[in-house]
Short mmCIF file of C-alpha atoms and ligand atoms in Angstrom, two decimals:
data_model
loop_
_atom_site.label_atom_id
_atom_site.label_comp_id
_atom_site.label_asym_id
_atom_site.label_seq_id
_atom_site.Cartn_x
_atom_site.Cartn_y
_atom_site.Cartn_z
CA MET U 1 -23.39 -15.91 -20.91
CA ALA U 2 -25.04 -18.83 -19.15
CA ASP U 3 -23.08 -20.12 -16.18
CA VAL U 4 -20.39 -17.48 -16.41
CA TYR U 5 -20.24 -15.38 -13.32
CA LEU U 6 -17.02 -13.52 -12.66
CA TYR U 7 -16.28 -12.83 -16.32
CA ASP U 8 -19.75 -11.37 -16.86
CA ARG U 9 -19.45 -9.24 -13.74
CA LEU U 10 -16.09 -7.90 -14.91
CA MET U 11 -17.42 -7.09 -18.36
CA ASP U 12 -20.50 -5.40 -16.89
CA TYR U 13 -18.24 -3.15 -14.81
CA ALA U 14 -15.98 -2.42 -17.78
CA ASN U 15 -19.00 -1.40 -19.85
CA SER U 16 -20.86 0.44 -17.08
CA GLY U 17 -19.32 3.85 -17.68
CA VAL U 18 -18.16 4.01 -14.05
CA TYR U 19 -14.94 5.98 -13.66
CA PRO U 20 -12.32 4.25 -11.48
CA PHE U 21 -10.44 6.26 -8.88
CA HIS U 22 -9.00 2.94 -7.76
CA MET U 23 -6.26 0.54 -8.72
CA PRO U 24 -4.99 -0.79 -11.05
CA GLY U 25 -3.42 2.44 -12.18
CA HIS U 26 -4.16 1.92 -15.88
CA LYS U 27 -7.83 2.65 -15.08
CA LEU U 28 -9.59 -0.06 -17.09
CA GLY U 29 -6.94 -0.22 -19.76
CA ARG U 30 -6.66 3.45 -20.67
CA GLY U 31 -3.62 3.64 -22.94
CA LEU U 32 -3.09 -0.12 -22.92
CA ASP U 33 -5.96 -1.31 -25.12
CA SER U 34 -3.86 -1.50 -28.27
CA PHE U 35 -1.35 -4.05 -26.93
CA PRO U 36 -1.81 -7.68 -28.00
CA LEU U 37 -1.59 -9.10 -24.49
CA LEU U 38 -2.39 -12.69 -25.40
CA LYS U 39 0.44 -12.78 -27.90
CA LEU U 40 2.86 -11.96 -25.07
CA ASP U 41 1.74 -14.96 -23.03
CA LEU U 42 4.78 -17.18 -23.53
CA THR U 43 7.12 -19.41 -21.63
CA GLU U 44 10.88 -19.90 -21.28
CA ILE U 45 11.57 -20.88 -24.89
CA ARG U 46 15.05 -20.21 -26.28
CA GLU U 47 14.97 -16.50 -26.94
CA MET U 48 12.84 -15.51 -23.93
CA ASP U 49 15.48 -15.77 -21.18
CA ASN U 50 14.56 -17.00 -17.67
CA LEU U 51 13.47 -14.80 -14.76
CA TYR U 52 15.39 -16.86 -12.23
CA GLU U 53 18.65 -17.21 -14.25
CA PRO U 54 18.50 -14.11 -16.43
CA ASN U 55 21.32 -13.47 -18.88
CA ASP U 56 19.61 -12.03 -21.94
CA VAL U 57 16.49 -9.90 -22.47
CA ILE U 58 15.16 -10.21 -18.91
CA ALA U 59 18.59 -9.32 -17.51
CA LYS U 60 18.71 -6.26 -19.78
CA ALA U 61 15.14 -5.22 -18.94
CA GLN U 62 15.83 -5.51 -15.19
CA GLU U 63 19.08 -3.56 -15.56
CA LEU U 64 17.23 -0.70 -17.25
CA MET U 65 14.50 -0.92 -14.61
CA ALA U 66 17.11 -0.46 -11.85
CA LYS U 67 18.50 2.60 -13.64
CA THR U 68 15.04 4.14 -14.07
CA PHE U 69 14.14 3.66 -10.39
CA GLY U 70 17.57 4.55 -8.96
CA ALA U 71 18.48 1.09 -7.64
CA ASP U 72 21.68 -0.96 -7.94
CA GLU U 73 19.60 -3.93 -8.96
CA SER U 74 15.88 -4.54 -9.50
CA LEU U 75 13.90 -7.73 -9.96
CA PHE U 76 10.56 -8.21 -11.64
CA LEU U 77 7.92 -9.61 -9.32
CA VAL U 78 4.83 -11.23 -10.81
CA ASN U 79 2.86 -11.72 -7.63
CA GLY U 80 2.67 -8.16 -6.41
CA SER U 81 4.55 -6.51 -3.57
CA THR U 82 3.47 -9.43 -1.39
CA THR U 83 6.31 -11.51 -2.89
CA GLY U 84 8.81 -8.71 -2.36
CA VAL U 85 7.79 -8.09 1.25
CA ILE U 86 8.01 -11.77 2.20
CA SER U 87 11.28 -12.25 0.28
CA ALA U 88 12.88 -9.23 1.93
CA ILE U 89 11.96 -10.46 5.41
CA LEU U 90 13.03 -14.07 4.81
CA GLY U 91 16.08 -13.01 2.86
CA VAL U 92 17.41 -10.80 5.64
CA CYS U 93 16.31 -12.49 8.89
CA ASN U 94 17.14 -15.96 10.19
CA PRO U 95 14.66 -17.92 12.32
CA LYS U 96 14.26 -16.32 15.77
CA ASP U 97 15.83 -13.04 14.65
CA GLU U 98 14.15 -9.88 15.86
CA LEU U 99 12.71 -7.42 13.35
CA ILE U 100 11.74 -3.85 14.26
CA ILE U 101 8.57 -3.38 12.29
CA ALA U 102 5.90 -0.71 11.98
CA ARG U 103 2.63 -2.12 13.36
CA ASN U 104 0.71 -0.61 10.42
CA SER U 105 2.40 -2.96 7.97
CA HIS U 106 0.46 -4.88 5.36
CA TYR U 107 -0.56 -8.42 6.28
CA SER U 108 2.07 -9.89 3.93
CA THR U 109 4.71 -8.87 6.51
CA TYR U 110 2.92 -10.92 9.17
CA HIS U 111 2.90 -13.88 6.80
CA GLY U 112 6.63 -13.36 6.23
CA MET U 113 7.17 -13.45 9.99
CA ILE U 114 5.14 -16.65 10.36
CA LEU U 115 7.05 -18.34 7.54
CA GLY U 116 10.47 -17.24 8.81
CA ASP U 117 9.79 -17.60 12.56
CA ILE U 118 10.74 -13.99 13.11
CA ILE U 119 10.12 -12.11 16.33
CA PRO U 120 8.45 -8.75 15.72
CA ARG U 121 9.33 -5.70 17.77
CA TYR U 122 6.52 -3.35 16.84
CA ILE U 123 6.65 0.40 16.60
CA ASN U 124 3.41 2.31 16.25
CA PRO U 125 2.80 5.13 13.80
CA GLN U 126 1.69 8.46 15.22
CA VAL U 127 -2.10 8.87 15.29
CA ILE U 128 -3.60 11.98 13.72
CA ASP U 129 -6.11 12.55 16.50
CA GLU U 130 -7.94 15.24 14.60
CA TYR U 131 -8.90 12.82 11.82
CA GLY U 132 -8.61 9.40 13.44
CA LEU U 133 -6.04 8.32 10.84
CA LEU U 134 -2.50 7.02 11.08
CA GLY U 135 0.42 9.33 10.35
CA GLY U 136 4.09 8.46 9.93
CA ILE U 137 6.70 6.60 11.93
CA SER U 138 8.83 8.88 14.06
CA PRO U 139 12.61 8.48 13.68
CA LYS U 140 12.83 8.90 17.49
CA ASN U 141 10.69 5.79 17.93
CA VAL U 142 12.98 3.90 15.57
CA GLN U 143 15.98 5.07 17.61
CA LYS U 144 14.27 3.97 20.85
CA ALA U 145 13.36 0.56 19.40
CA ILE U 146 16.96 0.05 18.29
CA GLU U 147 18.16 0.89 21.80
CA ASP U 148 15.58 -1.47 23.32
CA TYR U 149 16.29 -4.29 20.86
CA PRO U 150 19.95 -3.96 19.90
CA LYS U 151 20.04 -7.45 18.40
CA ALA U 152 17.29 -6.72 15.85
CA LYS U 153 18.44 -7.52 12.32
CA ALA U 154 16.56 -4.86 10.42
CA VAL U 155 13.94 -2.13 10.47
CA PHE U 156 10.85 -2.51 8.28
CA ILE U 157 8.74 0.60 7.53
CA THR U 158 5.74 1.16 5.26
CA SER U 159 6.11 4.50 3.54
CA PRO U 160 3.92 5.87 2.06
CA THR U 161 0.94 4.57 3.99
CA TYR U 162 -2.27 3.67 2.23
CA GLU U 163 -3.30 7.33 2.64
CA GLY U 164 -0.08 8.46 0.94
CA PHE U 165 1.77 9.68 4.05
CA THR U 166 5.54 9.20 3.97
CA SER U 167 7.86 8.95 6.97
CA ASN U 168 11.25 10.62 7.25
CA ILE U 169 13.13 7.80 5.54
CA SER U 170 16.45 9.72 5.30
CA GLU U 171 16.59 10.10 9.07
CA ILE U 172 15.35 6.57 9.72
CA ALA U 173 18.02 5.23 7.31
CA ARG U 174 20.72 7.23 9.08
CA ILE U 175 19.66 5.92 12.50
CA THR U 176 19.31 2.36 11.23
CA HIS U 177 22.67 2.31 9.45
CA ASN U 178 24.45 3.90 12.44
CA SER U 179 23.51 0.76 14.34
CA ASN U 180 24.62 -1.50 11.49
CA LYS U 181 21.10 -2.55 10.70
CA LEU U 182 19.27 -2.76 7.42
CA LEU U 183 16.34 -0.65 6.34
CA ILE U 184 13.57 -2.30 4.31
CA VAL U 185 10.87 0.02 2.99
CA ASP U 186 7.51 -1.17 1.73
CA GLU U 187 6.87 1.51 -0.87
CA ALA U 188 4.05 -0.47 -2.49
CA HIS U 189 2.03 2.73 -2.94
CA GLY U 190 4.92 4.93 -4.10
CA ALA U 191 6.15 3.46 -7.41
CA HIS U 192 5.41 6.79 -9.15
CA PHE U 193 7.49 8.96 -6.78
CA ASN U 194 10.60 9.02 -8.95
CA PHE U 195 8.86 10.61 -11.91
CA HIS U 196 7.97 14.09 -10.72
CA SER U 197 9.34 16.48 -8.13
CA ALA U 198 5.80 17.17 -6.87
CA PHE U 199 5.79 13.65 -5.39
CA PRO U 200 7.65 12.75 -2.20
CA LYS U 201 11.28 11.62 -2.33
CA THR U 202 11.79 7.94 -3.03
CA ALA U 203 12.92 5.56 -0.30
CA LEU U 204 15.88 4.53 -2.48
CA SER U 205 17.07 8.12 -2.77
CA CYS U 206 16.73 8.45 1.03
CA GLY U 207 19.06 5.52 1.73
CA ALA U 208 16.85 2.43 2.13
CA ASP U 209 18.60 -0.89 1.41
CA ILE U 210 15.66 -2.88 0.06
CA VAL U 211 12.55 -1.26 -1.40
CA ILE U 212 9.41 -2.97 -2.65
CA GLN U 213 6.97 -1.29 -5.03
CA SER U 214 3.69 -2.33 -6.66
CA LEU U 215 3.64 -0.91 -10.18
CA HIS U 216 -0.04 -1.70 -10.59
CA LYS U 217 -1.23 0.52 -7.75
CA THR U 218 -0.13 3.94 -9.00
CA LEU U 219 1.20 3.48 -12.54
CA PRO U 220 -0.40 2.15 -15.73
CA ALA U 221 0.65 -1.46 -15.11
CA LEU U 222 -1.18 -4.77 -14.94
CA THR U 223 -2.25 -6.11 -11.55
CA GLN U 224 0.50 -8.09 -9.77
CA SER U 225 3.30 -6.18 -11.52
CA ALA U 226 5.81 -5.22 -8.85
CA LEU U 227 9.52 -4.68 -8.23
CA ILE U 228 12.02 -5.35 -5.50
CA HIS U 229 14.99 -2.98 -5.55
CA PHE U 230 18.39 -3.42 -3.91
CA LYS U 231 20.86 -0.70 -2.98
CA GLY U 232 24.27 -1.09 -1.33
CA ASN U 233 25.99 -4.13 0.08
CA ARG U 234 24.67 -4.47 3.60
CA PHE U 235 22.86 -7.74 2.83
CA ASP U 236 23.14 -10.87 0.72
CA LYS U 237 21.22 -10.13 -2.49
CA ASN U 238 21.55 -13.72 -3.67
CA ARG U 239 19.72 -14.95 -0.63
CA VAL U 240 16.80 -12.57 -1.29
CA LYS U 241 16.76 -13.74 -4.92
CA GLN U 242 16.67 -17.37 -3.79
CA ILE U 243 13.64 -16.66 -1.64
CA VAL U 244 11.87 -14.87 -4.51
CA LYS U 245 12.39 -18.04 -6.54
CA MET U 246 11.09 -20.22 -3.69
CA ILE U 247 7.85 -18.38 -3.09
CA GLN U 248 6.96 -17.17 -6.56
CA THR U 249 5.57 -19.21 -9.45
CA SER U 250 8.00 -21.14 -11.66
CA SER U 251 5.95 -19.91 -14.63
CA PRO U 252 6.25 -16.12 -14.38
CA SER U 253 3.90 -14.31 -16.69
CA TYR U 254 5.61 -12.89 -19.77
CA ILE U 255 2.61 -10.62 -20.18
CA LEU U 256 3.43 -8.98 -16.86
CA MET U 257 7.19 -8.92 -17.45
CA GLY U 258 6.87 -7.65 -21.03
CA MET U 259 4.44 -4.94 -19.99
CA MET U 260 6.71 -3.90 -17.10
CA ASP U 261 9.53 -3.47 -19.63
CA LEU U 262 7.23 -1.36 -21.79
CA LEU U 263 6.15 0.70 -18.76
CA ARG U 264 9.80 1.37 -17.93
CA ASN U 265 10.29 2.80 -21.40
CA TYR U 266 7.11 4.88 -21.01
CA LEU U 267 8.46 6.26 -17.73
CA ASP U 268 11.91 6.98 -19.19
CA GLU U 269 10.27 8.96 -21.98
CA ARG U 270 8.31 10.99 -19.41
CA LYS U 271 11.03 11.47 -16.83
CA ASN U 272 11.70 15.15 -17.51
CA ASN U 273 8.33 16.70 -18.13
CA GLY U 274 5.98 13.90 -19.18
CA PHE U 275 4.08 14.04 -15.90
CA ASP U 276 3.68 17.84 -16.02
CA THR U 277 0.17 18.03 -17.50
CA TYR U 278 -1.15 15.43 -15.07
CA ILE U 279 0.48 17.21 -12.12
CA GLU U 280 -0.89 20.57 -13.24
CA ASN U 281 -4.42 19.10 -13.51
CA LEU U 282 -4.01 17.41 -10.15
CA ILE U 283 -2.86 20.58 -8.41
CA ASN U 284 -5.75 22.52 -9.96
CA LEU U 285 -8.19 19.87 -8.81
CA ARG U 286 -6.78 19.92 -5.29
CA GLU U 287 -7.00 23.71 -5.17
CA LYS U 288 -10.60 23.71 -6.40
CA LEU U 289 -11.53 21.00 -3.89
CA ASN U 290 -10.65 23.45 -1.11
CA GLU U 291 -14.10 24.92 -1.87
CA LEU U 292 -15.64 21.90 -0.11
CA THR U 293 -17.09 22.94 3.23
CA ARG U 294 -18.19 19.68 4.86
CA ILE U 295 -15.92 17.17 3.18
CA LYS U 296 -12.24 18.02 3.61
CA LEU U 297 -9.46 17.05 1.22
CA LEU U 298 -6.41 16.37 3.37
CA GLY U 299 -3.43 18.24 2.06
CA GLU U 300 -0.01 19.67 2.56
CA GLU U 301 -0.89 21.04 6.03
CA LEU U 302 0.03 17.51 7.17
CA ASN U 303 3.61 17.79 5.89
CA ASN U 304 6.06 17.78 8.81
CA ASN U 305 3.25 16.99 11.24
CA TYR U 306 2.30 13.70 12.91
CA SER U 307 5.67 12.23 11.86
CA ILE U 308 4.60 12.67 8.23
CA GLU U 309 7.45 13.86 6.08
CA GLU U 310 5.38 14.58 2.98
CA ILE U 311 1.98 13.65 1.60
CA ASP U 312 1.58 12.14 -1.85
CA ILE U 313 -0.59 14.61 -3.74
CA SER U 314 -1.82 11.91 -6.12
CA ARG U 315 -3.67 10.20 -3.25
CA LEU U 316 -7.01 11.92 -2.76
CA VAL U 317 -7.88 11.48 0.90
CA PHE U 318 -11.17 13.03 2.00
CA TYR U 319 -12.04 13.43 5.67
CA THR U 320 -15.77 13.22 6.38
CA GLY U 321 -15.89 13.50 10.18
CA ARG U 322 -17.18 17.09 9.95
CA SER U 323 -20.27 16.06 8.03
CA ASN U 324 -23.40 14.13 8.90
CA LYS U 325 -22.43 11.26 6.57
CA THR U 326 -19.63 8.74 6.80
CA GLY U 327 -16.99 8.12 4.17
CA ILE U 328 -18.80 4.86 3.40
CA ASP U 329 -22.07 6.78 2.72
CA ILE U 330 -20.38 9.27 0.42
CA ASP U 331 -18.51 6.53 -1.42
CA LYS U 332 -21.89 4.92 -2.11
CA ILE U 333 -23.44 8.19 -3.34
CA LEU U 334 -20.49 8.74 -5.68
CA ARG U 335 -20.98 5.31 -7.19
CA ASP U 336 -24.78 5.22 -7.32
CA SER U 337 -25.49 8.78 -8.41
CA TYR U 338 -22.31 9.89 -10.19
CA LYS U 339 -20.77 6.69 -11.57
CA ILE U 340 -17.51 7.27 -9.76
CA GLN U 341 -15.89 4.43 -7.84
CA MET U 342 -13.36 5.30 -5.14
CA GLU U 343 -10.62 3.03 -3.82
CA MET U 344 -11.80 2.67 -0.23
CA SER U 345 -13.91 4.25 2.47
CA SER U 346 -14.34 4.17 6.24
CA GLU U 347 -16.46 5.95 8.85
CA VAL U 348 -14.20 8.96 8.72
CA HIS U 349 -12.72 9.08 5.25
CA PHE U 350 -12.71 7.93 1.66
CA VAL U 351 -9.75 7.60 -0.64
CA GLY U 352 -9.27 7.91 -4.39
CA ILE U 353 -6.18 6.92 -6.36
CA SER U 354 -5.24 9.18 -9.23
CA THR U 355 -2.61 8.28 -11.80
CA ILE U 356 -1.03 9.74 -14.91
CA VAL U 357 -3.77 8.30 -17.10
CA ASP U 358 -6.53 10.34 -15.42
CA SER U 359 -7.69 13.10 -17.75
CA ILE U 360 -8.84 16.59 -16.85
CA GLU U 361 -12.39 15.42 -17.69
CA ALA U 362 -12.16 12.68 -15.06
CA PHE U 363 -10.95 15.23 -12.50
CA ASN U 364 -13.74 17.63 -13.46
CA SER U 365 -16.41 14.99 -12.98
CA LEU U 366 -15.02 14.12 -9.55
CA TYR U 367 -14.95 17.80 -8.63
CA ASN U 368 -18.54 18.43 -9.84
CA ALA U 369 -19.83 15.35 -8.03
CA LEU U 370 -18.16 16.25 -4.75
CA ILE U 371 -19.31 19.87 -4.87
CA SER U 372 -22.93 18.74 -5.37
CA ILE U 373 -22.71 16.14 -2.59
CA ASP U 374 -21.01 18.57 -0.21
CA LYS U 375 -23.83 21.10 -0.62
CA GLU U 376 -26.37 18.56 0.58
CA LEU U 377 -24.41 17.59 3.69
CA MET U 378 -24.94 19.04 7.15
CA ILE U 379 -22.16 20.06 9.46
CA ASN U 380 -21.56 17.62 12.26
CA GLU U 381 -20.79 19.71 15.33
CA GLU U 382 -19.90 16.74 17.47
CA LYS U 383 -16.34 15.58 17.54
CA THR U 384 -16.11 12.26 15.77
CA ASP U 385 -14.54 9.62 17.94
CA THR U 386 -14.71 6.97 15.26
CA TYR U 387 -11.11 6.24 14.53
CA ASN U 388 -10.60 4.50 11.25
CA ILE U 389 -8.07 2.23 12.86
CA ILE U 390 -5.93 2.39 15.95
CA TYR U 391 -3.52 0.00 17.53
CA PRO U 392 -3.14 -0.51 21.21
CA ILE U 393 0.49 -0.97 22.21
CA SER U 394 0.96 -4.64 21.40
CA THR U 395 1.81 -7.12 24.07
CA ILE U 396 3.50 -9.96 22.24
CA LYS U 397 2.84 -13.20 24.08
CA SER U 398 4.28 -15.53 21.46
CA SER U 399 5.92 -15.27 18.08
CA PRO U 400 3.56 -15.11 15.09
CA ARG U 401 4.77 -18.57 14.02
CA GLU U 402 4.23 -20.15 17.42
CA ALA U 403 0.75 -18.60 17.59
CA PHE U 404 -0.08 -19.79 14.09
CA TYR U 405 0.95 -23.40 14.79
CA SER U 406 -0.59 -23.62 18.27
CA ILE U 407 -3.75 -25.57 18.91
CA LYS U 408 -6.47 -22.93 18.57
CA LYS U 409 -9.86 -22.52 20.10
CA SER U 410 -12.80 -20.52 18.71
CA LEU U 411 -14.39 -18.21 21.25
CA PRO U 412 -17.13 -15.58 21.07
CA LEU U 413 -15.43 -12.26 20.44
CA GLU U 414 -16.41 -10.82 23.81
CA ASP U 415 -14.82 -13.77 25.66
CA ALA U 416 -11.48 -13.41 23.90
CA ARG U 417 -10.06 -10.68 26.15
CA GLY U 418 -6.73 -11.68 27.64
CA ARG U 419 -6.26 -14.62 25.22
CA ILE U 420 -3.52 -14.82 22.60
CA SER U 421 -4.61 -14.34 19.01
CA GLY U 422 -3.85 -17.33 16.77
CA GLU U 423 -4.71 -15.48 13.60
CA SER U 424 -4.71 -12.08 11.92
CA VAL U 425 -7.93 -10.10 11.75
CA VAL U 426 -7.55 -7.80 8.80
CA LEU U 427 -9.67 -4.92 7.60
CA TYR U 428 -9.51 -4.83 3.81
CA PRO U 429 -8.57 -2.41 2.43
CA PRO U 430 -6.03 -1.31 3.64
CA GLY U 431 -4.96 -4.83 4.66
CA ILE U 432 -3.41 -3.95 8.02
CA PRO U 433 -4.21 -6.46 10.78
CA ILE U 434 -6.31 -5.04 13.62
CA LEU U 435 -5.08 -8.07 15.52
CA SER U 436 -2.01 -10.11 14.64
CA PRO U 437 -0.93 -13.62 15.60
CA GLY U 438 0.77 -13.80 18.98
CA GLU U 439 -0.73 -10.56 20.32
CA GLU U 440 -2.69 -10.46 23.54
CA ILE U 441 -6.32 -9.62 22.77
CA THR U 442 -7.39 -6.46 24.58
CA LYS U 443 -10.65 -4.59 25.12
CA ILE U 444 -9.65 -2.17 22.33
CA HIS U 445 -9.14 -5.00 19.81
CA ILE U 446 -12.56 -6.44 20.69
CA GLU U 447 -14.29 -3.07 20.38
CA GLN U 448 -12.67 -2.36 17.03
CA ILE U 449 -13.55 -5.74 15.56
CA ALA U 450 -17.13 -5.59 16.92
CA ARG U 451 -17.62 -2.14 15.40
CA ARG U 452 -16.45 -3.31 11.98
CA ILE U 453 -18.72 -6.37 12.09
CA LYS U 454 -21.65 -4.08 12.90
CA GLN U 455 -20.78 -1.89 9.92
CA LYS U 456 -20.60 -5.00 7.69
CA ARG U 457 -17.09 -4.08 6.60
CA THR U 458 -14.96 -6.72 4.92
CA ILE U 459 -12.92 -8.39 7.60
CA ASP U 460 -10.64 -11.28 6.73
CA VAL U 461 -9.54 -13.72 9.35
CA ILE U 462 -6.27 -14.99 8.07
CA GLY U 463 -4.47 -17.89 9.62
C1 PLP O 501 1.45 -1.24 2.06
C2 PLP O 501 1.24 -2.46 1.22
N1 PLP O 501 2.25 -3.33 1.07
C3 PLP O 501 2.13 -4.44 0.32
C4 PLP O 501 0.95 -4.73 -0.32
C5 PLP O 501 0.85 -5.97 -1.16
O1 PLP O 501 0.87 -5.57 -2.49
P1 PLP O 501 0.33 -6.47 -3.68
O2 PLP O 501 -1.16 -6.44 -3.60
O3 PLP O 501 0.90 -5.81 -4.88
O4 PLP O 501 0.86 -7.85 -3.47
C6 PLP O 501 -0.14 -3.85 -0.21
C7 PLP O 501 -1.41 -4.13 -0.89
O5 PLP O 501 -2.40 -3.49 -0.77
C8 PLP O 501 0.01 -2.69 0.60
O6 PLP O 501 -1.01 -1.83 0.76
#
């Protein structure tokens, strides 16, 4: 169509025959094509209830959602986990409160801290030196942070990580609750965990107080569909709800809410053995992918190592540091020569997201493509020192809010050493800031940012 850009591009992709190992989890509408989405696009007329004062069908749908996910109460979110993350932080912390937070958190947490004038006390995840990737958060580090910052209001952990690595949430919850603090878990990538025993345990079942999940990342749900779950009485739920109402649209999409209700029913129907065929196919695929000699599928050998409790087997994480090509190169070959699009790639790895709607045929084509590519690769004898992402121990010179509202100065990257960052510099995906507002800029930050610019990776500078 003349003068239509984005729409045409979307339709071209939809019709291209490319297979998506990326979000959203419905994989270009597989299984959803028969639903009359436009007819669901309504507003708060009499019989449609109201998301922010629910007492009829939305209340019932949310009640069933809580039951399905093992929460005391669950709320629909129509702006992704971002809304849930910010609402949890603002709902629990007052201005100037300290928050113990994993440094590998998504940038929405940093925005929450700017909005709420919260003082971060960062804990770093363990680095998997062998692969240059981030592992889990050690409960010992949580314990130490609580001892160092006894006034902190809550602990905020991302589990699973973008690569599907979970931390020991049961132990972290025990430690956190022993000190009368709250545990918030960003489980944006783990909404599917409750539906098969082959997946890691859910944060709710491990004792977290507030859990946020994106349904669209790993389940057949529309983009922006997400949930915030509450468990127990250690915090004021009404205050979190008030914040959700403040930061989210006053016109929540009934398409998203209606389809989340339908998804809940779909999950209830599959709770016992409905995921079995998918899991069987996935396990077979993972076993067959062990034939790869240059590319390596990361697997269960990581469980109980690097502070990782369990890996999520649905996340296909391929390490490429042993080969003569980067993850970015292989991602490109998959797309250009095999019509397979992965979720993300870096110098040392590439990641695919699989969900229940992936068929055995989709898995077979991924397997065949990777076997052919692997055969053409050479072994790289040199140890790769290209970490995907690492964080120096942060020196916090001012709160994220103070840094954000300060008068800022633009400097060439190489002259920024020793200055305080006024903004976040975020590599996307996975959306974790390399540099966050209020942090002192070090040589390591500068090197990491310079390397990414050289590689032409997408870097967002977010104020
Ligand atoms: C760990 C994590 N938390 C939160 C979010 C935000 O989720 P959403 O895009 O659903 O708003 C993301 C998005 O990628 C994420 O990776």
